[in-house]
């Protein structure tokens, strides 16, 4: 194999997973896979706030606040959440970020995005809070842990969980998680 210099710019541009570099939650540069995943041209995303990719402003703000303590400790954050394409379509996305400035999570980071819509269908009938709780339920968190993480009482989380169970016609929490994961292809009512 010839010993040639690695062209990292080409690797980034053509990586098979969505990637971007951010500063203060602004996408400085994104790759082609990210632009295609969200239904934009690359130049439409570069220089834009990540808020463009969230279903609501509130979800953007809550997610930004939620990741800070985790990234301050670990330097990396990963979750699965519902995001929004340019068309308005909602979809499940696995997001991973690495802070480049220790103890200043949003200063600069590298982010990857993986479209999970083939494995899991998103439902537009969910409220922003239900989407947030659904994402945490999928991670296997209890109502008590979810409440602590997002600043709600466990009783309020249970109320949202009950609404999710009703919407997805699930009789148990386990069945709800399976439906959220797309394991059972039941339609939400």
Tab-separated table of C-alpha atoms in Angstrom:
chain	number	residue	atom	x	y	z
A	1	UNK	CA	0.000	0.000	0.000
A	2	UNK	CA	1.468	3.374	-0.938
A	3	UNK	CA	2.391	5.690	1.912
A	4	UNK	CA	0.355	8.770	1.039
A	5	UNK	CA	-0.999	11.534	3.256
A	6	UNK	CA	-4.489	10.979	4.581
A	7	UNK	CA	-6.982	13.531	3.305
A	8	UNK	CA	-9.121	14.096	6.407
A	9	UNK	CA	-11.242	16.717	4.678
A	10	UNK	CA	-12.351	14.182	2.049
A	11	UNK	CA	-12.978	11.552	4.727
A	12	UNK	CA	-15.170	13.986	6.702
A	13	UNK	CA	-17.060	15.141	3.607
A	14	UNK	CA	-17.889	11.611	2.443
A	15	UNK	CA	-18.248	9.710	5.739
A	16	UNK	CA	-21.272	7.380	5.691
A	17	UNK	CA	-22.666	8.929	8.896
A	18	UNK	CA	-23.864	12.479	9.458
A	19	UNK	CA	-21.136	14.619	11.026
A	20	UNK	CA	-20.586	18.249	11.920
A	21	UNK	CA	-18.305	20.520	13.877
A	22	UNK	CA	-20.028	23.065	16.097
A	23	UNK	CA	-19.267	26.190	18.099
A	24	UNK	CA	-21.799	27.448	20.643
A	25	UNK	CA	-24.444	25.120	19.151
A	26	UNK	CA	-23.920	26.560	15.664
A	27	UNK	CA	-23.028	24.090	12.906
A	28	UNK	CA	-19.768	25.422	11.501
A	29	UNK	CA	-19.385	22.728	8.877
A	30	UNK	CA	-21.405	19.595	8.174
A	31	UNK	CA	-20.846	16.699	5.827
A	32	UNK	CA	-22.969	15.496	2.927
A	33	UNK	CA	-24.521	12.604	4.894
A	34	UNK	CA	-25.854	15.010	7.542
A	35	UNK	CA	-27.304	17.367	4.943
A	36	UNK	CA	-29.006	14.494	3.095
A	37	UNK	CA	-30.352	12.965	6.319
A	38	UNK	CA	-32.078	16.214	7.257
A	39	UNK	CA	-33.074	17.166	3.695
A	40	UNK	CA	-30.893	20.257	3.308
A	41	UNK	CA	-27.987	21.324	1.150
A	42	UNK	CA	-24.720	21.550	3.101
A	43	UNK	CA	-24.500	25.299	2.619
A	44	UNK	CA	-27.990	25.659	4.145
A	45	UNK	CA	-26.791	24.066	7.405
A	46	UNK	CA	-23.324	25.589	7.749
A	47	UNK	CA	-23.578	28.569	10.090
A	48	UNK	CA	-27.060	27.585	11.356
A	49	UNK	CA	-28.104	26.770	14.915
A	50	UNK	CA	-28.797	23.135	15.780
A	51	UNK	CA	-32.278	24.427	16.702
A	52	UNK	CA	-33.154	24.057	12.998
A	53	UNK	CA	-32.977	20.265	13.433
A	54	UNK	CA	-35.232	20.024	16.510
A	55	UNK	CA	-39.017	19.639	16.507
A	56	UNK	CA	-39.418	22.650	18.826
A	57	UNK	CA	-37.384	25.475	20.357
A	58	UNK	CA	-38.205	24.105	23.816
A	59	UNK	CA	-36.745	20.664	22.968
A	60	UNK	CA	-33.599	22.358	21.645
A	61	UNK	CA	-33.173	24.326	24.878
A	62	UNK	CA	-33.945	21.414	27.232
A	63	UNK	CA	-31.591	19.081	25.389
A	64	UNK	CA	-28.819	21.672	25.471
A	65	UNK	CA	-29.230	22.066	29.223
A	66	UNK	CA	-29.480	18.299	29.833
A	67	UNK	CA	-26.197	17.431	28.114
A	68	UNK	CA	-24.027	19.995	29.936
A	69	UNK	CA	-23.513	18.138	33.250
A	70	UNK	CA	-22.940	14.832	31.467
A	71	UNK	CA	-20.406	16.239	29.002
A	72	UNK	CA	-18.667	18.208	31.756
A	73	UNK	CA	-17.979	14.906	33.526
A	74	UNK	CA	-17.453	12.551	30.575
A	75	UNK	CA	-16.518	14.857	27.686
A	76	UNK	CA	-18.902	12.862	25.483
A	77	UNK	CA	-22.676	12.554	25.224
A	78	UNK	CA	-24.902	10.131	23.357
A	79	UNK	CA	-28.649	9.595	23.141
A	80	UNK	CA	-31.501	8.751	20.830
A	81	UNK	CA	-34.004	11.513	20.212
A	82	UNK	CA	-36.614	12.668	17.760
A	83	UNK	CA	-35.319	15.228	15.274
A	84	UNK	CA	-36.954	17.135	12.383
A	85	UNK	CA	-36.133	17.076	8.683
A	86	UNK	CA	-36.474	20.131	6.410
A	87	UNK	CA	-39.810	18.680	5.240
A	88	UNK	CA	-41.124	18.758	8.815
A	89	UNK	CA	-41.015	14.948	9.092
A	90	UNK	CA	-40.014	13.749	12.558
A	91	UNK	CA	-37.597	10.841	12.907
A	92	UNK	CA	-35.574	9.018	15.552
A	93	UNK	CA	-31.887	9.863	15.474
A	94	UNK	CA	-28.882	8.569	17.424
A	95	UNK	CA	-26.742	11.592	18.321
A	96	UNK	CA	-23.223	11.508	19.784
A	97	UNK	CA	-21.128	14.526	20.659
A	98	UNK	CA	-17.612	15.102	21.906
A	99	UNK	CA	-16.715	18.391	23.593
A	100	UNK	CA	-13.384	19.782	22.416
A	101	UNK	CA	-13.089	22.256	25.308
A	102	UNK	CA	-13.194	20.574	28.738
A	103	UNK	CA	-15.756	22.113	31.129
A	104	UNK	CA	-17.260	24.275	28.338
A	105	UNK	CA	-19.598	21.840	26.643
A	106	UNK	CA	-20.980	24.132	23.965
A	107	UNK	CA	-17.730	25.949	23.106
A	108	UNK	CA	-16.712	23.552	20.353
A	109	UNK	CA	-17.627	19.985	19.529
A	110	UNK	CA	-17.770	17.172	17.029
A	111	UNK	CA	-21.193	15.584	16.504
A	112	UNK	CA	-22.425	12.498	14.674
A	113	UNK	CA	-26.011	11.720	13.665
A	114	UNK	CA	-27.419	8.345	12.637
A	115	UNK	CA	-30.910	8.065	11.149
A	116	UNK	CA	-32.848	5.342	12.993
A	117	UNK	CA	-36.086	5.708	11.006
A	118	UNK	CA	-35.632	2.307	9.353
A	119	UNK	CA	-35.590	0.706	12.811
A	120	UNK	CA	-37.977	2.996	14.639
A	121	UNK	CA	-40.888	5.110	13.486
A	122	UNK	CA	-41.541	8.525	15.051
A	123	UNK	CA	-45.057	9.594	15.839
A	124	UNK	CA	-46.156	13.164	15.242
A	125	UNK	CA	-49.003	12.701	17.743
A	126	UNK	CA	-46.622	13.036	20.698
A	127	UNK	CA	-46.112	16.271	22.585
A	128	UNK	CA	-42.555	17.585	22.970
A	129	UNK	CA	-42.475	16.409	26.603
A	130	UNK	CA	-43.774	12.965	25.584
A	131	UNK	CA	-41.020	12.719	22.952
A	132	UNK	CA	-38.425	13.597	25.586
A	133	UNK	CA	-39.777	11.039	28.052
A	134	UNK	CA	-40.111	8.393	25.304
A	135	UNK	CA	-36.422	8.844	24.434
A	136	UNK	CA	-35.453	8.351	28.088
A	137	UNK	CA	-37.751	5.325	28.483
A	138	UNK	CA	-36.023	3.734	25.494
A	139	UNK	CA	-32.735	4.165	27.378
A	140	UNK	CA	-34.252	2.030	30.155
A	141	UNK	CA	-34.595	4.808	32.723
A	142	UNK	CA	-37.158	4.667	35.519
A	143	UNK	CA	-39.717	7.400	36.155
A	144	UNK	CA	-37.680	8.506	39.172
A	145	UNK	CA	-34.463	8.841	37.119
A	146	UNK	CA	-36.292	10.567	34.256
A	147	UNK	CA	-37.891	13.013	36.668
A	148	UNK	CA	-34.546	13.815	38.257
A	149	UNK	CA	-32.856	14.260	34.877
A	150	UNK	CA	-35.468	16.585	33.366
A	151	UNK	CA	-36.710	18.326	36.502
A	152	UNK	CA	-40.155	16.732	36.895
A	153	UNK	CA	-41.707	14.806	39.742
A	154	UNK	CA	-41.842	11.016	39.269
A	155	UNK	CA	-45.652	11.319	39.442
A	156	UNK	CA	-45.672	13.744	36.473
A	157	UNK	CA	-43.402	11.382	34.537
A	158	UNK	CA	-45.821	8.539	35.332
A	159	UNK	CA	-48.674	10.649	33.961
A	160	UNK	CA	-46.784	11.143	30.689
A	161	UNK	CA	-45.882	7.443	30.605
A	162	UNK	CA	-49.594	6.585	31.013
A	163	UNK	CA	-50.446	8.908	28.100
A	164	UNK	CA	-47.770	7.222	25.974
A	165	UNK	CA	-49.135	3.788	26.871
A	166	UNK	CA	-52.605	4.904	25.827
A	167	UNK	CA	-51.394	6.418	22.537
A	168	UNK	CA	-49.431	3.275	21.665
A	169	UNK	CA	-52.094	0.858	22.987
A	170	UNK	CA	-49.514	-0.732	25.303
A	171	UNK	CA	-50.660	-2.542	28.432
A	172	UNK	CA	-47.234	-2.704	30.124
A	173	UNK	CA	-44.168	-0.480	30.271
A	174	UNK	CA	-42.172	-3.203	28.541
A	175	UNK	CA	-44.685	-3.321	25.691
A	176	UNK	CA	-44.504	0.471	25.409
A	177	UNK	CA	-40.709	0.396	25.086
A	178	UNK	CA	-40.969	-2.348	22.447
A	179	UNK	CA	-43.446	-0.250	20.477
A	180	UNK	CA	-41.305	2.872	20.804
A	181	UNK	CA	-38.355	0.858	19.517
A	182	UNK	CA	-40.439	-0.358	16.591
A	183	UNK	CA	-40.209	-4.011	17.648
A	184	UNK	CA	-44.003	-4.285	17.509
A	185	UNK	CA	-45.424	-2.482	14.509
A	186	UNK	CA	-48.620	-1.292	16.199
A	187	UNK	CA	-49.941	2.046	15.022
A	188	UNK	CA	-50.417	4.759	17.669
A	189	UNK	CA	-54.075	5.640	18.152
